[in-house]
């Protein structure tokens, strides 16, 4: 018997959803991720589980997205937020396209528990969002849902594990064994132990996003992708009360979303042939976004850019059409058509479709394995979504600020109580470690014990540590000390972990520097160098992890 029925490659939104579905259907599943969960494309996305109306000329996709939103509200409501959105209009020609959108949106509004689209006068629009340009002639008001993409992936992976899957982070697929035209196994390299391991499997599901072509090549199979770069700019505060969607300089739609205690401005869309591992946002991309949004929010440049965030969309390979016309649907490749049985790959898709994509791939895998299974991923709650949480009562019972408990609830749902219970034996674990969020010590310790983070960066994805306006200036050392305590790390490893974390932050900060920020960064670097005795020149080696050789 083979070691596994299915090996899934990549722990982004797609791979974690596939691993969860396979494990829930009783397939013996291994999930391999070369870095951390949600460390690639999905971690750079806006997290909008949109109604799909941007793609109005693909009605089947609009229907699919609407249905998926309903499923997410059932299985993951604790990590979902509903955001009101305004689309301000500056010209009469905007009104007709707005009319079509309003009609399509309103048809599906009830099922998604949102109101139909409203047309607002300039006065009403500015009452909702005072920073709108006074010259707007009207605006559309509607509501969309957003999910925390990091938590979604972590919860899908944990649920896969709870259903028996093996989940291995920092394990990179380095070869696929094919015998007589059939998948028989994979070889992976464990980046922490530096060991290679071979396991046997009947099926490989390639959910490697922009790296899907590279993964397929290990089996001498082919996946064509149209890689498309997208960049976001993150502003240091909530510059708007509500989301704003506006026409960019080239007629594309861009957005400004208040996100936690910052604001997300995005996104660009540029065909790319660059290595997805080393992309950064360009000056042109930042200016494109700022100038476009400035037309409707004239004060946008008053906010400080704290970082940029860029990712690569692994689009379906439709060529000779503009990027905006490429389908946002997905395709599943059964590589039997290339004479390799047991290999399944994805192209295209979106975060909002990840559960749907997983269901389709798992159906195909089950058919190949000749087992009868039923998908339940749209019915069963993800961990933390089992019940409601009474934030006020918990804040009172554990004598902790209501704000801290509310932020904890938004990441954890019913796990909030389990985390607060830890403070009964350790009252000092109520200490706030990251003040921007806030994150308390008990949550960090809980995450280290139950969510397999290996580094501070991994902790950031699980608890949002260091992602707020101060960009980790004040929480890094405190969190590193907790990680070192839980993991019994040496002083040397403790320092390397901090360097790895700061260099990852630096990657996103560097493209955003303007005027005073350069001086501020000099001060911050001086602080790390003098107080922490950290040689930040080492931190410029982005790809290195704490356990790798930094000498
Ligand atoms: C700027 C931007 C904004 C977006 N906004 C939205 C949005 O608001 N809503 C929405 O629905 N969609 C959005 N998307 C699209 C969405 O983010 C992607 O479609 C989706 O996240 C892709 O997820 P994935 O799991 O397929 O890929 P990834 O997240 O890239 O995951 C692939 C994983 O495979 C791993 N991997 C690669 N090679 C190997 C190997 N050899 N061994 C082991 N592991 C390997 C990688 O490390 C990676 O973690 C956005 C995309 C971008 C770029």
XYZ file of N, CA and C in Angstrom, residues 286-504:
657
model
N 3.239 52.509 -7.541
C 2.776 53.287 -6.382
C 2.134 54.591 -6.860
N 2.771 55.272 -7.818
C 2.222 56.538 -8.323
C 0.903 56.324 -9.062
N 0.822 55.220 -9.825
C -0.415 54.879 -10.557
C -1.583 54.787 -9.572
N -1.338 54.101 -8.457
C -2.413 53.913 -7.479
C -2.755 55.229 -6.781
N -1.726 55.986 -6.403
C -1.987 57.236 -5.670
C -2.694 58.256 -6.562
N -2.199 58.429 -7.789
C -2.824 59.439 -8.669
C -4.274 59.054 -8.985
N -4.496 57.769 -9.224
C -5.859 57.332 -9.580
C -6.821 57.576 -8.426
N -6.396 57.241 -7.213
C -7.307 57.381 -6.073
C -7.457 58.839 -5.653
N -6.447 59.650 -5.960
C -6.472 61.068 -5.591
C -7.659 61.788 -6.230
N -8.118 61.302 -7.408
C -9.247 61.964 -8.070
C -10.503 61.924 -7.212
N -10.675 60.837 -6.478
C -11.897 60.772 -5.650
C -11.617 61.029 -4.172
N -10.399 60.742 -3.705
C -10.026 61.058 -2.314
C -8.818 61.999 -2.382
N -9.054 63.303 -2.518
C -7.930 64.233 -2.758
C -6.884 64.239 -1.642
N -7.261 63.833 -0.423
C -6.300 63.912 0.689
C -5.457 62.639 0.844
N -5.528 61.750 -0.139
C -4.901 60.429 0.045
C -3.411 60.520 0.391
N -2.725 61.524 -0.181
C -1.265 61.583 0.037
C -0.899 62.093 1.433
N -1.905 62.521 2.224
C -1.593 62.944 3.597
C -1.204 61.745 4.471
N -1.677 60.570 4.091
C -1.364 59.374 4.896
C 0.044 58.900 4.550
N 0.629 58.174 5.476
C 1.990 57.661 5.261
C 1.896 56.235 4.721
N 2.684 55.949 3.693
C 2.730 54.559 3.194
C 3.633 53.779 4.137
N 3.101 52.707 4.735
C 3.973 51.964 5.652
C 4.631 50.761 4.969
N 4.008 50.262 3.932
C 4.675 49.192 3.193
C 3.925 48.933 1.893
N 4.517 48.149 1.039
C 3.820 47.678 -0.152
C 3.747 46.156 -0.055
N 2.881 45.588 -0.856
C 2.678 44.135 -0.771
C 2.377 43.678 -2.199
N 3.124 42.755 -2.710
C 2.912 42.380 -4.101
C 2.839 40.861 -4.259
N 2.025 40.435 -5.208
C 1.890 39.001 -5.451
C 1.672 38.763 -6.926
N 1.634 37.484 -7.304
C 1.474 37.132 -8.715
C 0.232 36.261 -8.882
N -0.694 36.724 -9.715
C -1.900 35.923 -9.968
C -1.553 34.823 -10.975
N -1.856 33.578 -10.647
C -1.568 32.501 -11.607
C -2.751 32.327 -12.567
N -2.910 33.255 -13.529
C -4.125 33.254 -14.358
C -4.104 32.139 -15.399
N -5.288 31.790 -15.870
C -5.426 30.859 -17.000
C -4.698 31.485 -18.201
N -4.003 30.651 -18.986
C -3.149 31.190 -20.058
C -3.954 31.581 -21.300
N -4.815 32.593 -21.152
C -5.492 33.200 -22.316
C -4.601 34.335 -22.795
N -4.087 34.252 -24.001
C -3.185 35.297 -24.501
C -3.865 36.104 -25.601
N -3.206 37.177 -26.000
C -3.644 38.086 -27.079
C -4.953 38.789 -26.756
N -5.237 38.896 -25.462
C -6.347 39.724 -25.004
C -5.832 40.531 -23.805
N -6.463 41.704 -23.534
C -5.980 42.463 -22.371
C -6.147 41.652 -21.089
N -5.293 41.922 -20.135
C -5.318 41.199 -18.856
C -6.719 41.177 -18.242
N -7.401 42.332 -18.309
C -8.722 42.449 -17.679
C -9.769 41.535 -18.312
N -9.489 41.042 -19.532
C -10.463 40.175 -20.223
C -10.188 38.693 -19.953
N -9.064 38.399 -19.305
C -8.754 36.986 -19.024
C -9.746 36.478 -17.977
N -10.258 35.281 -18.183
C -11.233 34.746 -17.231
C -10.669 34.732 -15.813
N -11.509 35.026 -14.830
C -11.083 34.886 -13.440
C -11.586 33.544 -12.890
N -12.093 32.694 -13.772
C -12.451 31.335 -13.381
C -11.187 30.489 -13.273
N -11.374 29.201 -13.025
C -10.207 28.321 -12.919
C -10.360 27.125 -13.835
N -9.239 26.478 -14.105
C -9.275 25.233 -14.871
C -8.537 24.167 -14.096
N -9.024 22.918 -14.234
C -8.320 21.802 -13.611
C -7.718 20.962 -14.727
N -6.429 20.698 -14.624
C -5.781 19.882 -15.655
C -5.604 18.471 -15.114
N -6.215 17.507 -15.825
C -5.947 16.092 -15.542
C -4.828 15.706 -16.519
N -3.618 15.491 -15.987
C -2.464 15.292 -16.874
C -2.469 13.929 -17.570
N -3.549 13.149 -17.388
C -3.662 11.912 -18.192
C -3.608 12.283 -19.662
N -4.116 13.488 -19.981
C -4.104 13.927 -21.384
C -2.660 14.125 -21.867
N -1.692 14.237 -20.942
C -0.270 14.342 -21.321
C 0.442 13.018 -20.993
N -0.367 11.953 -20.888
C 0.148 10.597 -20.590
C 0.798 10.469 -19.215
N 0.344 11.282 -18.239
C 0.797 11.092 -16.859
C -0.446 10.941 -15.987
N -0.657 9.730 -15.519
C -1.858 9.475 -14.705
C -1.584 9.808 -13.242
N -2.567 10.428 -12.583
C -2.447 10.699 -11.148
C -1.938 12.086 -10.818
N -1.711 12.913 -11.831
C -1.291 14.296 -11.560
C -2.418 15.247 -11.944
N -2.766 16.117 -10.986
C -3.849 17.094 -11.204
C -3.278 18.477 -10.907
N -3.479 19.448 -11.809
C -2.979 20.808 -11.564
C -4.109 21.817 -11.717
N -3.906 22.984 -11.061
C -4.851 24.103 -11.213
C -4.212 25.219 -12.024
N -5.017 25.928 -12.794
C -4.626 27.257 -13.265
C -5.798 28.184 -12.964
N -5.477 29.481 -12.790
C -6.539 30.473 -12.548
C -7.099 30.379 -11.143
N -8.305 30.912 -10.985
C -8.986 30.861 -9.690
C -8.711 32.074 -8.834
N -9.385 32.106 -7.706
C -9.265 33.219 -6.753
C -9.440 32.666 -5.352
N -9.093 33.510 -4.400
C -9.290 33.114 -3.008
C -10.738 32.698 -2.763
N -11.682 33.501 -3.248
C -13.095 33.234 -2.977
C -13.541 31.877 -3.532
N -12.796 31.359 -4.522
C -13.188 30.086 -5.148
C -12.462 28.883 -4.572
N -11.591 29.092 -3.561
C -10.672 28.010 -3.181
C -11.416 26.742 -2.747
N -12.534 26.891 -2.055
C -13.277 25.715 -1.585
C -13.879 24.975 -2.785
N -14.402 25.748 -3.742
C -15.004 25.177 -4.952
C -13.947 24.431 -5.769
N -12.748 25.068 -5.885
C -11.652 24.447 -6.642
C -11.261 23.122 -5.973
N -11.211 23.159 -4.637
C -10.820 21.953 -3.892
C -11.840 20.845 -4.107
N -13.105 21.207 -4.095
C -14.159 20.183 -4.277
C -14.013 19.516 -5.645
N -13.767 20.346 -6.681
C -13.649 19.779 -8.032
C -12.436 18.859 -8.139
N -11.296 19.285 -7.558
C -10.079 18.463 -7.658
C -10.227 17.182 -6.840
N -10.877 17.291 -5.667
C -11.022 16.097 -4.824
C -12.004 15.109 -5.466
N -13.043 15.628 -6.117
C -13.950 14.737 -6.879
C -13.158 13.934 -7.908
N -12.258 14.653 -8.615
C -11.478 13.989 -9.665
C -10.518 12.953 -9.042
N -9.872 13.346 -7.927
C -8.948 12.412 -7.261
C -9.703 11.166 -6.800
N -10.896 11.367 -6.219
C -11.693 10.232 -5.720
C -12.070 9.309 -6.882
N -12.399 9.922 -8.010
C -12.761 9.117 -9.200
C -11.543 8.291 -9.655
N -10.353 8.939 -9.641
C -9.136 8.219 -10.045
C -8.847 7.068 -9.071
N -9.150 7.289 -7.784
C -8.882 6.256 -6.761
C -10.020 5.238 -6.685
N -11.067 5.500 -7.466
C -12.272 4.648 -7.495
C -12.888 4.513 -6.102
N -12.993 5.638 -5.384
C -13.708 5.602 -4.105
C -14.895 6.555 -4.195
N -15.969 6.173 -3.501
C -17.158 7.045 -3.504
C -17.106 7.933 -2.281
N -17.126 9.236 -2.484
C -17.026 10.158 -1.356
C -18.015 11.295 -1.563
N -18.239 12.006 -0.462
C -19.163 13.141 -0.559
C -18.489 14.368 0.039
N -18.581 15.500 -0.639
C -17.950 16.723 -0.140
C -18.816 17.351 0.962
N -18.153 17.694 2.088
C -18.896 18.338 3.175
C -18.241 19.652 3.599
N -17.286 20.120 2.795
C -16.535 21.307 3.232
C -17.401 22.562 3.296
N -18.526 22.565 2.581
C -19.396 23.757 2.603
C -20.363 23.709 3.783
N -20.359 22.579 4.528
C -21.311 22.420 5.625
C -20.656 22.462 6.995
N -19.475 21.852 7.113
C -18.826 21.709 8.421
C -18.070 22.986 8.789
N -18.226 23.482 10.031
C -17.539 24.723 10.402
C -16.032 24.539 10.509
N -15.312 25.580 10.199
C -13.869 25.584 10.458
C -13.647 25.823 11.953
N -12.497 25.416 12.488
C -12.266 25.588 13.925
C -12.478 27.046 14.365
N -13.247 27.204 15.456
C -13.517 28.553 15.987
C -14.888 29.077 15.615
N -15.526 28.421 14.626
C -16.825 28.927 14.158
C -17.977 28.103 14.733
N -17.716 27.388 15.829
C -18.738 26.471 16.340
C -19.875 27.203 17.029
N -19.595 28.395 17.587
C -20.608 29.070 18.402
C -20.375 30.577 18.400
N -21.324 31.327 18.991
C -21.121 32.769 19.154
C -20.196 33.021 20.344
N -19.595 34.214 20.384
C -18.705 34.566 21.490
C -19.221 35.863 22.118
N -19.381 35.849 23.449
C -19.854 37.042 24.142
C -18.624 37.837 24.621
N -18.245 38.808 23.817
C -17.011 39.559 24.082
C -17.081 40.300 25.418
N -18.217 40.959 25.682
C -18.353 41.746 26.914
C -18.192 40.867 28.154
N -18.879 39.703 28.112
C -18.834 38.799 29.266
C -17.408 38.292 29.491
N -16.703 37.958 28.395
C -15.333 37.448 28.543
C -14.405 38.536 29.077
N -14.593 39.771 28.576
C -13.738 40.885 29.027
C -13.902 41.066 30.541
N -15.152 40.921 31.010
C -15.423 41.105 32.436
C -14.844 39.929 33.249
N -15.135 38.718 32.750
C -14.697 37.529 33.496
C -13.174 37.477 33.663
N -12.436 37.861 32.594
C -10.968 37.738 32.659
C -10.277 39.064 32.960
N -11.081 40.097 33.211
C -10.549 41.412 33.561
C -9.501 41.880 32.542
N -9.960 41.958 31.318
C -9.069 42.341 30.218
C -9.857 43.289 29.305
N -9.167 44.176 28.588
C -9.913 45.218 27.849
C -10.813 44.598 26.781
N -11.965 45.251 26.631
C -12.954 44.770 25.661
C -12.354 44.768 24.242
N -11.531 45.789 23.971
C -10.912 45.915 22.649
C -10.007 44.703 22.371
N -9.187 44.335 23.371
C -8.269 43.197 23.181
C -9.071 41.912 22.947
N -10.165 41.755 23.691
C -10.963 40.522 23.527
C -11.653 40.530 22.164
N -12.123 41.686 21.714
C -12.800 41.756 20.420
C -11.830 41.402 19.292
N -10.580 41.913 19.378
C -9.603 41.599 18.335
C -9.248 40.102 18.370
N -9.181 39.560 19.578
C -8.905 38.128 19.739
C -10.049 37.313 19.115
N -11.262 37.743 19.384
C -12.424 37.036 18.837
C -12.408 37.049 17.306
N -11.999 38.202 16.728
C -12.011 38.320 15.269
C -11.002 37.380 14.614
N -10.016 36.945 15.361
C -9.057 35.973 14.802
C -9.403 34.548 15.202
N -10.079 34.390 16.358
C -10.141 33.078 16.999
C -11.518 32.484 17.186
N -12.568 33.299 17.152
C -13.901 32.770 17.420
C -13.943 32.103 18.778
N -14.438 30.847 18.817
C -14.628 30.165 20.111
C -13.313 29.816 20.817
N -12.192 29.880 20.095
C -10.898 29.626 20.761
C -10.554 30.750 21.738
N -11.256 31.877 21.646
C -10.958 33.026 22.510
C -10.946 32.598 23.980
N -11.991 31.837 24.376
C -12.063 31.422 25.788
C -10.858 30.552 26.171
N -10.507 29.588 25.270
C -9.373 28.693 25.580
C -8.112 29.508 25.830
N -7.929 30.554 25.012
C -6.713 31.370 25.151
C -6.762 32.166 26.453
N -7.925 32.733 26.756
C -8.037 33.526 27.987
C -7.900 32.640 29.233
N -8.340 31.391 29.123
C -8.206 30.458 30.262
C -6.733 30.329 30.685
N -5.809 30.427 29.697
C -4.375 30.292 30.020
C -3.935 31.351 31.023
N -4.630 32.493 31.039
C -4.199 33.585 31.924
C -4.599 33.331 33.383
N -5.416 32.301 33.623
C -5.793 31.994 35.013
C -4.553 31.547 35.794
N -3.754 30.659 35.158
C -2.525 30.202 35.824
C -1.381 31.186 35.634
N -1.470 32.007 34.569
C -0.373 32.940 34.261
C -0.960 34.337 34.034
N -1.318 35.051 35.095
C -1.951 36.365 34.904
C -1.069 37.323 34.093
N 0.267 37.139 34.144
C 1.146 38.043 33.374
C 1.006 37.824 31.860
N 0.376 36.741 31.439
C 0.187 36.507 30.009
C -0.927 37.382 29.416
N -1.530 38.222 30.268
C -2.480 39.214 29.732
C -1.737 40.409 29.142
N -0.422 40.436 29.318
C 0.380 41.573 28.836
C 0.213 41.750 27.329
N 0.041 43.016 26.913
C -0.077 43.298 25.483
C 1.321 43.297 24.869
N 1.526 42.449 23.878
C 2.845 42.363 23.235
C 2.886 43.257 21.989
N 1.870 43.135 21.131
C 1.779 44.019 19.959
C 0.663 45.015 20.265
N 1.040 46.289 20.441
C 0.041 47.282 20.860
C -0.828 47.746 19.698
N -0.340 47.629 18.458
C -1.137 48.100 17.316
C -2.411 47.278 17.162
N -2.309 45.967 17.415
C -3.457 45.107 17.106
C -4.607 45.191 18.122
N -4.555 44.918 19.368
C -3.447 44.419 20.152
C -3.406 42.880 20.194
N -2.203 42.341 20.537
C -2.034 40.890 20.713
C -1.482 40.649 22.107
N -2.129 39.762 22.876
C -1.631 39.495 24.229
C -0.718 38.255 24.223
N 0.083 38.158 25.286
C 1.078 37.077 25.364
C 0.424 35.690 25.293
N -0.746 35.546 25.919
C -1.395 34.224 25.935
C -1.685 33.739 24.514
N -2.079 34.646 23.611
C -2.391 34.228 22.242
C -1.123 33.775 21.528
N -0.022 34.474 21.788
C 1.242 34.094 21.138
C 1.662 32.700 21.618
N 1.567 32.473 22.931
C 1.967 31.158 23.461
C 1.039 30.056 22.922
N -0.254 30.351 22.853
C -1.220 29.372 22.333
C -0.879 29.033 20.877
N -0.580 30.072 20.095
C -0.280 29.843 18.683
C 0.980 28.989 18.529
N 2.012 29.310 19.318
C 3.267 28.533 19.214
C 2.993 27.056 19.535
N 2.126 26.812 20.513
C 1.875 25.427 20.942
C 0.951 24.650 19.998
N 0.050 25.352 19.306
C -0.979 24.614 18.552
C -0.985 24.844 17.042
N -0.235 25.867 16.552
C -0.398 26.209 15.128
C 0.911 26.102 14.340
N 1.832 25.338 14.847
C 3.148 25.051 14.264
C 3.850 26.219 13.548
N 3.946 27.413 14.176
C 4.816 28.437 13.578
C 6.274 28.096 13.883
N 7.161 28.311 12.919
C 8.582 28.035 13.156
C 9.356 29.315 13.443
N 8.844 30.442 12.949
C 9.595 31.698 13.054
C 8.652 32.822 13.493
N 9.252 33.995 13.779
C 8.431 35.172 14.104
C 7.528 35.541 12.934
N 8.061 35.372 11.722
C 7.255 35.667 10.530
C 6.005 34.794 10.477
N 6.168 33.532 10.873
C 5.015 32.623 10.875
C 4.001 33.089 11.923
N 4.527 33.568 13.050
C 3.622 34.085 14.098
C 2.842 35.292 13.586
N 3.524 36.129 12.805
C 2.856 37.302 12.219
C 1.614 36.873 11.435
N 1.753 35.801 10.653
C 0.611 35.360 9.844
C -0.520 34.829 10.719
N -0.162 34.259 11.865
C -1.197 33.641 12.700
C -1.891 34.631 13.629
N -1.147 35.662 14.102
C -1.770 36.557 15.088
C -1.730 38.029 14.665
N -1.229 38.331 13.462
C -1.087 39.702 12.948
C -0.047 40.523 13.713
N 0.881 39.851 14.329
C 1.938 40.522 15.073
C 2.769 41.410 14.136
N 2.945 42.668 14.498
C 3.850 43.552 13.742
C 3.317 44.051 12.421
N 2.011 43.899 12.166
C 1.486 44.327 10.867
C 0.834 45.711 10.939
N 0.765 46.295 12.133
C 0.088 47.581 12.290
C 0.975 48.762 11.935
N 0.531 49.977 12.293
C 1.235 51.195 11.890
C 2.702 51.235 12.304
N 3.077 50.633 13.443
C 4.488 50.753 13.873
C 5.367 49.729 13.165
N 4.738 48.827 12.379
C 5.495 47.848 11.594
C 6.551 47.106 12.444
N 6.123 46.667 13.607
C 6.933 45.773 14.459
C 8.046 46.465 15.225
N 8.038 47.802 15.260
C 9.119 48.495 15.967
C 9.140 48.100 17.444
N 7.957 47.923 18.040
C 7.923 47.731 19.485
C 7.662 46.285 19.943
N 7.169 45.424 19.064
C 6.798 44.085 19.535
C 7.825 43.007 19.208
N 8.753 43.311 18.290
C 9.643 42.266 17.791
C 10.403 41.554 18.917
N 11.082 42.343 19.757
C 11.912 41.722 20.799
C 11.079 40.923 21.782
N 9.946 41.524 22.174
C 9.124 40.853 23.187
C 8.602 39.516 22.640
N 8.133 39.537 21.379
C 7.600 38.301 20.793
C 8.712 37.276 20.579
N 9.881 37.759 20.167
C 11.010 36.839 19.943
C 11.398 36.159 21.254
N 11.332 36.906 22.361
C 11.691 36.323 23.657
C 10.706 35.214 24.027
N 9.421 35.431 23.698
C 8.410 34.402 24.019
C 8.658 33.147 23.167
N 8.948 33.371 21.885
C 9.216 32.229 20.989
C 10.452 31.462 21.481
N 11.482 32.220 21.864
C 12.717 31.583 22.343
C 12.441 30.786 23.618
N 11.592 31.334 24.494
C 11.265 30.650 25.748
C 10.504 29.342 25.460
N 9.479 29.426 24.591
C 8.671 28.230 24.281
C 9.502 27.174 23.571
N 10.408 27.623 22.700
C 11.176 26.688 21.863
C 12.558 26.379 22.417
N 12.908 26.983 23.546
C 14.245 26.841 24.141
C 15.342 27.161 23.121
N 15.203 28.305 22.437
C 16.184 28.699 21.421
C 17.430 29.286 22.091
N 18.569 29.136 21.429
C 19.806 29.750 21.940
C 19.752 31.257 21.633
N 20.644 32.021 22.284
C 20.707 33.463 22.037
C 20.985 33.754 20.566
N 21.835 32.921 19.951
C 22.192 33.114 18.546
C 20.951 32.935 17.652
N 20.198 31.848 17.883
C 18.999 31.591 17.081
C 17.956 32.684 17.298
N 17.900 33.181 18.537
C 16.973 34.255 18.879
C 17.259 35.472 18.000
N 18.547 35.812 17.858
C 18.924 36.980 17.050
C 18.641 36.753 15.571
N 18.929 35.534 15.098
C 18.699 35.254 13.680
C 17.215 35.323 13.333
N 16.384 34.891 14.286
C 14.948 34.945 14.049
C 14.490 36.394 13.905
N 15.043 37.265 14.750
C 14.678 38.685 14.658
C 15.137 39.244 13.311
N 16.334 38.881 12.889
C 16.842 39.379 11.606
C 15.968 38.925 10.444
N 15.563 37.673 10.495
C 14.698 37.132 9.438
C 13.393 37.922 9.378
N 12.843 38.209 10.554
C 11.583 38.938 10.649
C 11.742 40.362 10.116
N 12.828 41.037 10.548
C 13.028 42.426 10.130
C 13.315 42.509 8.635
N 14.023 41.516 8.105
C 14.340 41.578 6.675
C 13.082 41.359 5.843
N 12.158 40.552 6.341
C 10.882 40.351 5.640
C 10.066 41.654 5.675
